[in-house]
Short mmCIF file of C-alpha atoms and ligand atoms in Angstrom, two decimals:
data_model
loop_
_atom_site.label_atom_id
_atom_site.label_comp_id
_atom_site.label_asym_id
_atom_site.label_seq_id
_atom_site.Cartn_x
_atom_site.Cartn_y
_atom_site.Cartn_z
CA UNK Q 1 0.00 0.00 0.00
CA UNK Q 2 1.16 3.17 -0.91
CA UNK Q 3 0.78 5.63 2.10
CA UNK Q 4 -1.29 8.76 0.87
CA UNK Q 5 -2.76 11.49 2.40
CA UNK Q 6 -6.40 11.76 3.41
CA UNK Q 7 -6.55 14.50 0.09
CA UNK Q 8 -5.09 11.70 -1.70
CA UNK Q 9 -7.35 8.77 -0.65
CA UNK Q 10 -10.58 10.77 -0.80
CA UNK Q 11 -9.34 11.71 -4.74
CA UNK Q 12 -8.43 7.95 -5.39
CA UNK Q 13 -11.74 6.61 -3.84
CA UNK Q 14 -14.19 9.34 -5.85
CA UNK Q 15 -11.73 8.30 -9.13
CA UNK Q 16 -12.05 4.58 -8.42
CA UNK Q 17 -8.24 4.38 -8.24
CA UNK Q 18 -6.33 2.32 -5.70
CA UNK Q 19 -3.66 5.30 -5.95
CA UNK Q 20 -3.07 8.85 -6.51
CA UNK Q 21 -0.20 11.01 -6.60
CA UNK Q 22 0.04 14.80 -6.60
CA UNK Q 23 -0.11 15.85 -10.17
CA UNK Q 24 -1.97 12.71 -11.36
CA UNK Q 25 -5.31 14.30 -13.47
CA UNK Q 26 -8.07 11.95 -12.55
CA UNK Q 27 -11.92 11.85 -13.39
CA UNK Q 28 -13.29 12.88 -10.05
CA UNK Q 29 -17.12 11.48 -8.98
CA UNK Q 30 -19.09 14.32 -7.06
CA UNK Q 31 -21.22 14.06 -4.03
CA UNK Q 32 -22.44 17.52 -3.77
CA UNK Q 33 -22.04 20.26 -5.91
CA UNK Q 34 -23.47 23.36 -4.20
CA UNK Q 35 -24.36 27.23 -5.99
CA UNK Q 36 -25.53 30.08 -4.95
CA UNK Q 37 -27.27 33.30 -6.30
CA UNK Q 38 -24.19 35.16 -7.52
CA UNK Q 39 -22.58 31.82 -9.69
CA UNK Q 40 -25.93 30.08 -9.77
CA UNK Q 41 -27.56 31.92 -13.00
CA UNK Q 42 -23.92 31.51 -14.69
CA UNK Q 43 -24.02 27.95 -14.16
CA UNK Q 44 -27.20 27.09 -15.10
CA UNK Q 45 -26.70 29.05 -18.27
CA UNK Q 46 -23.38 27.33 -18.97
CA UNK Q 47 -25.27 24.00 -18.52
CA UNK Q 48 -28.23 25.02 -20.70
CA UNK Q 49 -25.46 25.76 -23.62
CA UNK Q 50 -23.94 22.71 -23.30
CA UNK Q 51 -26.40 20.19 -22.70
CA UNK Q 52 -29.43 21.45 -24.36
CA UNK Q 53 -32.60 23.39 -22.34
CA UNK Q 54 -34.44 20.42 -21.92
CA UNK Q 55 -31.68 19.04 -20.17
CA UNK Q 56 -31.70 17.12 -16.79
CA UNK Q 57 -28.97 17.92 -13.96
CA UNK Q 58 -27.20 14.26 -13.43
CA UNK Q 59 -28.56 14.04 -9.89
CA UNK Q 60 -31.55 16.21 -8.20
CA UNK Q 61 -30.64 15.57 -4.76
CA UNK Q 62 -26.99 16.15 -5.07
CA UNK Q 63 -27.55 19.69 -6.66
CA UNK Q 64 -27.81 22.09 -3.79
CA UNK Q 65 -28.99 25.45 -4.12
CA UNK Q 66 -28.33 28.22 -1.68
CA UNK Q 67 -29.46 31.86 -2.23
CA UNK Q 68 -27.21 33.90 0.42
CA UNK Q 69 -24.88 36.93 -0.97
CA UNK Q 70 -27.02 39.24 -2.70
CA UNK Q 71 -31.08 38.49 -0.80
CA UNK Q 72 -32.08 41.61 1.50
CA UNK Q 73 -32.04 44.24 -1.45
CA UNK Q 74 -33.90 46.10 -3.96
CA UNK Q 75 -31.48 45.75 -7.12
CA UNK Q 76 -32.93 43.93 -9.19
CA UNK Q 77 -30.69 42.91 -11.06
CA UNK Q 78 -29.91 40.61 -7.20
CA UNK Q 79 -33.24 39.90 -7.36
CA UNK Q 80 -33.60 38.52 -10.88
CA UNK Q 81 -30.95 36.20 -9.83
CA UNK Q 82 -32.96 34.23 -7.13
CA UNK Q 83 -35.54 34.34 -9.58
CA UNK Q 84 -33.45 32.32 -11.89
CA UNK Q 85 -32.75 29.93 -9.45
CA UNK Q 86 -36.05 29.62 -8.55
CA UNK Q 87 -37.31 28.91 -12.16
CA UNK Q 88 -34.63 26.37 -12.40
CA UNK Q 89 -35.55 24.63 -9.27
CA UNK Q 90 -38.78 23.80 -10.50
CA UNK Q 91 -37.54 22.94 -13.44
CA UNK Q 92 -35.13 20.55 -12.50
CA UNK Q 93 -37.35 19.20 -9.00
CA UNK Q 94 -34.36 20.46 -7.29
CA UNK Q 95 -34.96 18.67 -3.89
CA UNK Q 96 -32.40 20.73 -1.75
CA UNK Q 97 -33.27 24.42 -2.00
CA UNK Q 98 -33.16 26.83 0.35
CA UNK Q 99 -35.52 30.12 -0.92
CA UNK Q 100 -34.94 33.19 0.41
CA UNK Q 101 -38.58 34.48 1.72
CA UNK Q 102 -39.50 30.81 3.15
CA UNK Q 103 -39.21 29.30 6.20
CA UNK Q 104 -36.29 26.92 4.79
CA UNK Q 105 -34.04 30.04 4.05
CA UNK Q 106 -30.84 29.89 6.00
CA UNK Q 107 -28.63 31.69 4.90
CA UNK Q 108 -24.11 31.85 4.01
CA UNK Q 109 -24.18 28.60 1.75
CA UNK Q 110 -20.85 27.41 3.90
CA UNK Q 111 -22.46 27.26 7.33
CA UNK Q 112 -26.23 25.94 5.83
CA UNK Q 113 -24.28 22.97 3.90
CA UNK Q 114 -23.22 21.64 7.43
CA UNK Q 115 -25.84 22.78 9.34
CA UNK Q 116 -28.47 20.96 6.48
CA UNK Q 117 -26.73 17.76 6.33
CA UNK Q 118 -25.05 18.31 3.47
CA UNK Q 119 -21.16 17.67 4.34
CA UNK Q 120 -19.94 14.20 4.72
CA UNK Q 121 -16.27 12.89 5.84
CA UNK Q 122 -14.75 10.96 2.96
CA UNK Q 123 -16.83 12.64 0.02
CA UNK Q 124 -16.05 15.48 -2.64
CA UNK Q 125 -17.84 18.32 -2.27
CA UNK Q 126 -17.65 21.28 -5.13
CA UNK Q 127 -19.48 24.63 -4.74
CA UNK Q 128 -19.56 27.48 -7.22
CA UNK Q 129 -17.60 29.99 -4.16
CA UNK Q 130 -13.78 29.97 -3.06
CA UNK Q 131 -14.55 29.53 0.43
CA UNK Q 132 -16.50 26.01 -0.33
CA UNK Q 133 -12.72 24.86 1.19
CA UNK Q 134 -14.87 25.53 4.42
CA UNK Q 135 -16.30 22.10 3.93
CA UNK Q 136 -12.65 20.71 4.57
CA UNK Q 137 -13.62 20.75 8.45
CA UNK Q 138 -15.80 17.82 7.80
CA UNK Q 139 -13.21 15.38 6.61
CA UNK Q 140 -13.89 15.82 2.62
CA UNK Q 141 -12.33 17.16 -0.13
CA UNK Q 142 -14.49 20.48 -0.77
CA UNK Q 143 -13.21 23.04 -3.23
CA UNK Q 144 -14.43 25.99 -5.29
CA UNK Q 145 -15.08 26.11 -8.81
CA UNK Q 146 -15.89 28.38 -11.51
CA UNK Q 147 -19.48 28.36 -13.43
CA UNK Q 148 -17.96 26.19 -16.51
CA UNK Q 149 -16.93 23.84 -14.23
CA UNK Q 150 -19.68 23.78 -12.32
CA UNK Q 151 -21.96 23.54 -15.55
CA UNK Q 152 -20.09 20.38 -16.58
CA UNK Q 153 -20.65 18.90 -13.04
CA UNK Q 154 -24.82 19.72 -13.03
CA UNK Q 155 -24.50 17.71 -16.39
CA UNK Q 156 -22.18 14.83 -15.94
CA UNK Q 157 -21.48 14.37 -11.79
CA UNK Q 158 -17.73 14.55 -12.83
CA UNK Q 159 -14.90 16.45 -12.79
CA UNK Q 160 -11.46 16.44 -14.52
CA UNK Q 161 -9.25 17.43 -11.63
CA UNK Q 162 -5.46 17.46 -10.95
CA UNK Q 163 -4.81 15.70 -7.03
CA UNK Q 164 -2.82 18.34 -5.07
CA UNK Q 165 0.02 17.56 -3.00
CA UNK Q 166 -0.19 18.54 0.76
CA UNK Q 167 1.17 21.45 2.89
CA UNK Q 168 0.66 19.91 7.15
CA UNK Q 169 0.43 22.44 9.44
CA UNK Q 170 0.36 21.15 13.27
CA UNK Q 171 -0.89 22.91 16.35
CA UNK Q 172 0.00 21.72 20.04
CA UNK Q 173 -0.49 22.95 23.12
CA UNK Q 174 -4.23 24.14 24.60
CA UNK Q 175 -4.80 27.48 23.25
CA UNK Q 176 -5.19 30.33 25.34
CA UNK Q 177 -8.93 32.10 26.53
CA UNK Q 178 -8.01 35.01 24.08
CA UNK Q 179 -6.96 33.66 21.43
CA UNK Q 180 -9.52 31.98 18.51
CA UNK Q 181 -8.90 29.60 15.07
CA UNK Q 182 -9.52 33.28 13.31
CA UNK Q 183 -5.90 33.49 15.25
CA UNK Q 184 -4.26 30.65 13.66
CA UNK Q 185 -5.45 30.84 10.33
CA UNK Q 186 -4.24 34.69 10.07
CA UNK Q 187 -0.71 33.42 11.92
CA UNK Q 188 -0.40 30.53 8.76
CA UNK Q 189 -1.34 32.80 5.95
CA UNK Q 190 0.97 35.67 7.56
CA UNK Q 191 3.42 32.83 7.63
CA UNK Q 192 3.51 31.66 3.99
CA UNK Q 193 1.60 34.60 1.91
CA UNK Q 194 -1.75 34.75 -0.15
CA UNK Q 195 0.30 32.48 -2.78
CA UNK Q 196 2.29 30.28 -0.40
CA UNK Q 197 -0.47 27.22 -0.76
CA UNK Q 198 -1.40 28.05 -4.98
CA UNK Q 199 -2.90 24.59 -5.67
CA UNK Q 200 -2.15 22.83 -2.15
CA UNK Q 201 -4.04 21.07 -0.05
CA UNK Q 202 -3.48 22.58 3.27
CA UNK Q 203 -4.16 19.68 6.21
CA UNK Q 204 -4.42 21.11 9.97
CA UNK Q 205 -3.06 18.53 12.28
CA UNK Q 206 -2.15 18.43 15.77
CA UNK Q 207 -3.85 18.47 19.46
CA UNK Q 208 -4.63 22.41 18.88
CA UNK Q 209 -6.51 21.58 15.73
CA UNK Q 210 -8.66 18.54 17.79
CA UNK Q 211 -9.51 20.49 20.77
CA UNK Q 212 -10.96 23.14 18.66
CA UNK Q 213 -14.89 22.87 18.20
CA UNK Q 214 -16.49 21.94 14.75
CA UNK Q 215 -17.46 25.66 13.89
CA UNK Q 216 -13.47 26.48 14.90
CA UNK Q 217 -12.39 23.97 12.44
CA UNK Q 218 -14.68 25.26 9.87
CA UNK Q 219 -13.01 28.68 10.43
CA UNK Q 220 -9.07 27.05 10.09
CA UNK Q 221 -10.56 25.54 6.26
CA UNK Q 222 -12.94 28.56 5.30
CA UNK Q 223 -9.66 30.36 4.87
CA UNK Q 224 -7.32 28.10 3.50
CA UNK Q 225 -8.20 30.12 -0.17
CA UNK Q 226 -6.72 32.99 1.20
CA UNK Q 227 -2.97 31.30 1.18
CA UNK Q 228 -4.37 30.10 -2.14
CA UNK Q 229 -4.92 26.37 -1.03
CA UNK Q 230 -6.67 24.27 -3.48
CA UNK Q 231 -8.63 22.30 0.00
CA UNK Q 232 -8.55 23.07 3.74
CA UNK Q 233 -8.70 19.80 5.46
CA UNK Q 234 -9.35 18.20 8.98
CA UNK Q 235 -9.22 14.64 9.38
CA UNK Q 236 -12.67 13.27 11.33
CA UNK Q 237 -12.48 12.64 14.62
CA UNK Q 238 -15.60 11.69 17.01
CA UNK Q 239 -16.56 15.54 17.14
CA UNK Q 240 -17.37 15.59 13.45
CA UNK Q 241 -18.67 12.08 13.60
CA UNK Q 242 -21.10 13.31 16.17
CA UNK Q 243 -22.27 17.12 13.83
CA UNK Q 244 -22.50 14.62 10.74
CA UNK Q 245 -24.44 12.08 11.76
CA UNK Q 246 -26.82 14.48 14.28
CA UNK Q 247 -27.49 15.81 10.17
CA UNK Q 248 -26.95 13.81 7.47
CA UNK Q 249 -29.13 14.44 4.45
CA UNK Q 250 -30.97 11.59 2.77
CA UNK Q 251 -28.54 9.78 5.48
CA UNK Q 252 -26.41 8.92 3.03
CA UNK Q 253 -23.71 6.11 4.17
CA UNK Q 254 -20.02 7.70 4.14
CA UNK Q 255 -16.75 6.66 4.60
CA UNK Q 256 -14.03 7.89 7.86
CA UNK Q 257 -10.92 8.99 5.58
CA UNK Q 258 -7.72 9.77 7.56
CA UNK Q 259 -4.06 10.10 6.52
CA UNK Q 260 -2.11 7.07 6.47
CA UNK Q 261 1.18 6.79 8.26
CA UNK Q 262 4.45 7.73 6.11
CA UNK Q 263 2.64 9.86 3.48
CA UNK Q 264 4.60 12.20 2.34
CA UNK Q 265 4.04 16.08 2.95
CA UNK Q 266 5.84 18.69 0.60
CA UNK Q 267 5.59 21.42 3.07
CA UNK Q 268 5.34 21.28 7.25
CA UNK Q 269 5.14 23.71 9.93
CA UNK Q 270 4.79 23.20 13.43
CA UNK Q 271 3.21 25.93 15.99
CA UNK Q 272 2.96 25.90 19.62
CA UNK Q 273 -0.28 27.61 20.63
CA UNK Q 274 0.73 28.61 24.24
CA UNK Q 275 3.17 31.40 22.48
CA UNK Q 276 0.62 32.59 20.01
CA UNK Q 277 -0.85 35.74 20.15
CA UNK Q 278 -3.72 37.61 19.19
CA UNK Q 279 -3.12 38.21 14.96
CA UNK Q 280 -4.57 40.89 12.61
CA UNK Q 281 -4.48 41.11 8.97
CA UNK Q 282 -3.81 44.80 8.01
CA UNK Q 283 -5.31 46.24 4.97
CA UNK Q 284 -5.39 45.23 2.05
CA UNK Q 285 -4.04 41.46 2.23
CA UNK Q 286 -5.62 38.70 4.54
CA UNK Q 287 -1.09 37.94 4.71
CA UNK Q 288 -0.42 41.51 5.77
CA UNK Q 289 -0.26 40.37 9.34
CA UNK Q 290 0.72 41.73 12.83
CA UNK Q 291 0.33 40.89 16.08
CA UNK Q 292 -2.73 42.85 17.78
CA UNK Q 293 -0.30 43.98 20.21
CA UNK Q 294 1.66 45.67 17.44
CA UNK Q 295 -1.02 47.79 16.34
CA UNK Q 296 -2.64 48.53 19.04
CA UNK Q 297 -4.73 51.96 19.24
CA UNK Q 298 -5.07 52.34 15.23
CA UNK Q 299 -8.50 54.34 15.33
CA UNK Q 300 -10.89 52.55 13.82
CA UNK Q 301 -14.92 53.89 12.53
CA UNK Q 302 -16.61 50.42 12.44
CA UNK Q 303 -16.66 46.81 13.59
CA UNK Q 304 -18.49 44.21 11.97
CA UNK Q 305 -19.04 40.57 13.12
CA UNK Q 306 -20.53 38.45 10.60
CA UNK Q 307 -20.22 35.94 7.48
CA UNK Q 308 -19.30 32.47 7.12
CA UNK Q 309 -15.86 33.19 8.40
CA UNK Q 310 -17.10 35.36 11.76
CA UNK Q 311 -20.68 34.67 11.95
CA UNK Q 312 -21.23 31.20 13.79
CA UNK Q 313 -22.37 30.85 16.90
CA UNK Q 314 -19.22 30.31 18.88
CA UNK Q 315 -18.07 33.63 16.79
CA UNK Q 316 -20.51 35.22 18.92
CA UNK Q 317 -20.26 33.91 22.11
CA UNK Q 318 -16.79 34.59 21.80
CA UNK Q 319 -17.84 38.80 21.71
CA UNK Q 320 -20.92 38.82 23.44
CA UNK Q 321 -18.81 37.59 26.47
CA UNK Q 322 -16.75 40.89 25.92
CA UNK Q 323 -19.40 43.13 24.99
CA UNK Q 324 -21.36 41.87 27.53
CA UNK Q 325 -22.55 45.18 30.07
CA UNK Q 326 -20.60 47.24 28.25
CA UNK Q 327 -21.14 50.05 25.27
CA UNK Q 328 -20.03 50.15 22.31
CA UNK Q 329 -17.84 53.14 20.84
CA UNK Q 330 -18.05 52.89 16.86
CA UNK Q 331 -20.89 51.35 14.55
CA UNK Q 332 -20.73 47.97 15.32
CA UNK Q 333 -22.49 45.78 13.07
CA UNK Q 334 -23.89 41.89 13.74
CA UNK Q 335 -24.96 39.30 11.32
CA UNK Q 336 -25.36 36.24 11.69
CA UNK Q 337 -24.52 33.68 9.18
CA UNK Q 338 -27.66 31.22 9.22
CA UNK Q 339 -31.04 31.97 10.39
CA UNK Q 340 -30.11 29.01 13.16
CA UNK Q 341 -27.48 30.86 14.04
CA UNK Q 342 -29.76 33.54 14.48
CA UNK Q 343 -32.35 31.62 16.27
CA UNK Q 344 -29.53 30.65 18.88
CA UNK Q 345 -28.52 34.00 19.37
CA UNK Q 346 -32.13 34.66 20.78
CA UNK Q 347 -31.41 31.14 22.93
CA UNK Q 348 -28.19 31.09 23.53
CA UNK Q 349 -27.35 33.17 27.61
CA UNK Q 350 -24.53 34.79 29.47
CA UNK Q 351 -25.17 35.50 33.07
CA UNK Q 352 -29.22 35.71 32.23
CA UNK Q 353 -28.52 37.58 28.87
CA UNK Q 354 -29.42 36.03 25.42
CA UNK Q 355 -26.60 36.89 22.88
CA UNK Q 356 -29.36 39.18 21.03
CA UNK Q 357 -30.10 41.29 24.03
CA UNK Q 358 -26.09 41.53 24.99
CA UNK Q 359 -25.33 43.07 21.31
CA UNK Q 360 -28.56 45.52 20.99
CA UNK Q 361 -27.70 46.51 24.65
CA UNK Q 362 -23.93 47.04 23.74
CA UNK Q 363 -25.64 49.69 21.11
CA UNK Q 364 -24.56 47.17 18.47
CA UNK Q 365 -27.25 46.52 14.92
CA UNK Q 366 -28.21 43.40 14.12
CA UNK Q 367 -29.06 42.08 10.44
CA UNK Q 368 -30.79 39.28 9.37
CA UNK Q 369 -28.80 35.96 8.41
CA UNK Q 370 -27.10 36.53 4.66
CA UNK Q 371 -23.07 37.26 3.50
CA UNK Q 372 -24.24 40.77 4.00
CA UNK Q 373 -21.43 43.70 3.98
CA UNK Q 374 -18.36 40.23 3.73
CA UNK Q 375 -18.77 40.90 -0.40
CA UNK Q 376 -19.95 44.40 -0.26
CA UNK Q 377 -22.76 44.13 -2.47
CA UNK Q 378 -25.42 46.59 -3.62
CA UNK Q 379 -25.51 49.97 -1.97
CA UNK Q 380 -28.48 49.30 0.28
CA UNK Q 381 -26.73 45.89 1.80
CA UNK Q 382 -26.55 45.94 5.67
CA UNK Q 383 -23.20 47.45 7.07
CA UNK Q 384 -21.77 47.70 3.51
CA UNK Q 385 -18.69 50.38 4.18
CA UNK Q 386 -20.33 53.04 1.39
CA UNK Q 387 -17.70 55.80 2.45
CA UNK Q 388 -14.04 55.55 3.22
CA UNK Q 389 -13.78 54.48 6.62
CA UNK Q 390 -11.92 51.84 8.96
CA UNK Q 391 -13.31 48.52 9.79
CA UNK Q 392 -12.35 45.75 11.59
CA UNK Q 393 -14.02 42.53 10.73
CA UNK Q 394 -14.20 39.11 11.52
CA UNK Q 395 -14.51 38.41 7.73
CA UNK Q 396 -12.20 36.41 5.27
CA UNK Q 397 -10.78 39.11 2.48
CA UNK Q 398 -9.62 42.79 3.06
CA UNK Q 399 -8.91 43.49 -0.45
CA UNK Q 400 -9.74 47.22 -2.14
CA UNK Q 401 -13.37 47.11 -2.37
CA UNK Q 402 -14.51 44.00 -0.93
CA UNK Q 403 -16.93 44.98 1.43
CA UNK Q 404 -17.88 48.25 -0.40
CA UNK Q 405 -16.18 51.53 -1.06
CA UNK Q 406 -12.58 51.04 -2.36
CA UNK Q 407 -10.70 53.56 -0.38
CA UNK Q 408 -11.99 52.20 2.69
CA UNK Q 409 -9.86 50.29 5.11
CA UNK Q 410 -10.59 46.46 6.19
CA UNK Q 411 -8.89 45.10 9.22
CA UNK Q 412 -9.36 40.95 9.75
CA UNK Q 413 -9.19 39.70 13.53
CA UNK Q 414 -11.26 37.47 15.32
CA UNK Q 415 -14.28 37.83 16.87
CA UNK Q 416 -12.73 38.63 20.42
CA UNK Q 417 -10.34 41.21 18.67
CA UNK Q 418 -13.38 42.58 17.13
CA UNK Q 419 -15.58 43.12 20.10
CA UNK Q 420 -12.69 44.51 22.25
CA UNK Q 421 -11.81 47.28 19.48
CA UNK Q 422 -15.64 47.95 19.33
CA UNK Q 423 -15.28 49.13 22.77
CA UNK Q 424 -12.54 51.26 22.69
CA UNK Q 425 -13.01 52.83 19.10
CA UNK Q 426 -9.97 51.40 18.07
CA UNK Q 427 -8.19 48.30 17.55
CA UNK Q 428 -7.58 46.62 21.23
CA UNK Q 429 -6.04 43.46 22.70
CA UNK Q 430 -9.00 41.04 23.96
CA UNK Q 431 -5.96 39.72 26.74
CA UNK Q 432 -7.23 43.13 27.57
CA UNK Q 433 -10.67 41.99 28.12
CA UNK Q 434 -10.52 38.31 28.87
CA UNK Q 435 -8.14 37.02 31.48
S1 SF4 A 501 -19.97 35.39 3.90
FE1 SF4 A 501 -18.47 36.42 2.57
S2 SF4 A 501 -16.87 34.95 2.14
FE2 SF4 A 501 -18.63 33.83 2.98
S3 SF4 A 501 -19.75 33.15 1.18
FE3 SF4 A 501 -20.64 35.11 1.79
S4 SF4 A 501 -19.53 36.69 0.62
FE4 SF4 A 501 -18.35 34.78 0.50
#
């Protein structure tokens, strides 16, 4: 047996191969292949083209469709989007659709996947959206594509795709109260730049990576794009066993997939969480990283705590328990990512508070479950930044423009950093806040 890593085996088992290598090009079978309303219209029109409008996608319960980025506005071009989607739902007898408007909506496409049942260790999962390498945390092999791609995939269930080789980066030690997986995954991409993992798979390893939570892990993967990984990847443990089977769509049977001993790693770094500290991405590169500690005092005109990235409900836990009887200073903007998420912020206490009432009391605004400001979006979008101004955020990308107006300045912490510089009006250590 050839030892491979669990990017590997999960390529060789969806290509019916006993092996594959890094480099080998291999016929890939899909289990999910998810879109959204931004790619979603592209798609379906590259499919149309290609297989003819009376077409049929290969498999109606492995199409998922999840309106999220561009829902709570009146553009309607945005609008006219979902309403493709919608037509093509019916269409097609789509069976996993979640319509904005109805009670299934949910909300960013990377936390309803999991939440809905929808990721599976051991299984390839493709989504028209970079940060489909969120997926990763569930033991699969879950990767963006673009709309040709995912056009092919609606028609055929396949993809032509070239196995990765793997970057292994290993956390030990228990990690500190104020420090967060937003912490970790800043400290790697710092580490080796936006282009240090170009067509990698990047595996987290190590007792820091297990004791994290399954939302945590999802945070590690959800960024692994920005170092330009191909996958973000956490082997299953009993944790994920646990989410996955609690969810499991259609209960489809799966198979545990975990790196085998001696496989060989092009790339390893070790970190010891105990000396890690609190990490911010300065604008305009999710790499351009310092320690909090280093910047300190910047002013700052906003905080926003939100998308798939920021905007689970440990994400908020995480700042209500430092917002918590206290004011805030600067806008300070919440949104969840799901409409459960929202639902347990409502639920969810600290000392007699629900999450909700902590926020609105903190002076903080609270949107309804959608990527919201994390892309930008149309003018009216909730806590877009339409004027020049300095944000931190617990979101993924800090390029020019990506949550709005291009001169405007995007700072990426984690939630904890977030809700401590919300207090002070500028950008604050939470070992300030949290002992
Ligand atoms: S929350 Fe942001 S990063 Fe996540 S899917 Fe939406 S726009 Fe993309």
């Amino acid at each position: 047996m050839t030892p491979m890593t669990i990017t590997e085996k999960i390529l060789a088992r969806s290509a019916g191969r006993d092996v594959v290598r890094p480099g080998d090009n291999i016929w890939v079978n899909i289990d999910v292949l998810m879109t959204h309303d931004v790619c979603g219209p592209g798609t379906i029109g590259v499919f149309k083209q290609h297989f003819g409008q009376d077409a049929k996608v290969w498999d109606r319960e492995k199409v998922v469709i999840i309106p999220d980025h561009y829902i709570f506005t009146k553009d309607a071009m945005a609008n006219r989007n979902v309403d493709v989607l919608r037509s093509f739902v019916k269409e097609q007898n789509i069976k996993y659709f979640y319509d904005v408007g109805t009670k299934d909506y949910k909300g960013v496409c990377h936390i309803a996947l999991p939440e809905e049942g929808h990721t599976r260790p051991g299984e390839v999962l493709l989504g028209t959206d970079s940060h489909t390498c969120t997926a990763g945390a569930f033991g699969e092999f879950a990767t963006g594509i673009g709309n040709t791609d995912a056009g092919f995939v609606m028609g055929t269930g396949k993809l032509w795709l070239k196995a990765p080789p793997t970057m292994r980066f290993i956390f030990h030690g228990n990690m500190p109260p104020y420090l967060m997986a937003k912490d970790l995954i800043l400290a790697v991409i710092g580490e080796i730049g936006v282009d240090g993992a170009t067509y990698r798979a990047m595996e987290f390893d190590g007792d820091g990576i297990f004791a994290l939570n399954i939302e945590e892990r999802m945070t590690m993967c959800n960024m692994a794009i920005e170092a330009g990984g191909k996958n973000g990847i956490i082997a299953p443990d009993q944790v994920t066993l646990d989410y996955v089977n609690a969810r499991n769509a259609g209960q489809r049977p799966y198979q545990v997939t975990k790196t085998d001993p001696g496989a060989t790693f092009m790339y390893e770094k070790v970190f010891d969480v105990t000396k890690m500290e609190p990490v911010i991405a300065k604008p305009h590169s999710p790499d351009n990283k310092a320690n909090v500690s280093e910047v300190k005092g910047t002013k700052l005109d906003r905080a926003y705590i939100g998308s798939c990235t920021g905007g689970k409900l440990t994400d908020f836990k995480a700042a209500a328990a430092i917002l918590k009887d206290k004011t805030v200073r600067i806008d300070t903007f919440v949104v969840p990512a799901t409409t459960q998420v929202a639902q347990s912020l409502k639920t969810e206490m600290i000392g007699g508070k629900s999450l909700e009432e902590i926020f609105l009391a903190a002076g903080a605004k609270m949107g309804d479950a959608s990527c919201a400001a994390c892309l930008g979006g149309p003018s009216d979008t909730f806590g877009r930044l339409n004027t020049p101004i300095s944000c931190i955020s617990t979101t993924n990308r800090n390029f020019p423009g990506r949550m709005g107006h291009k001169e405007a300045k995007v700072f990426l912490a984690s939630p904890m950093t977030v809700a401590a510089s919300a207090l002070k009006g500028e950008i604050a250590d939470p070992r300030d806040c949290v002992v």
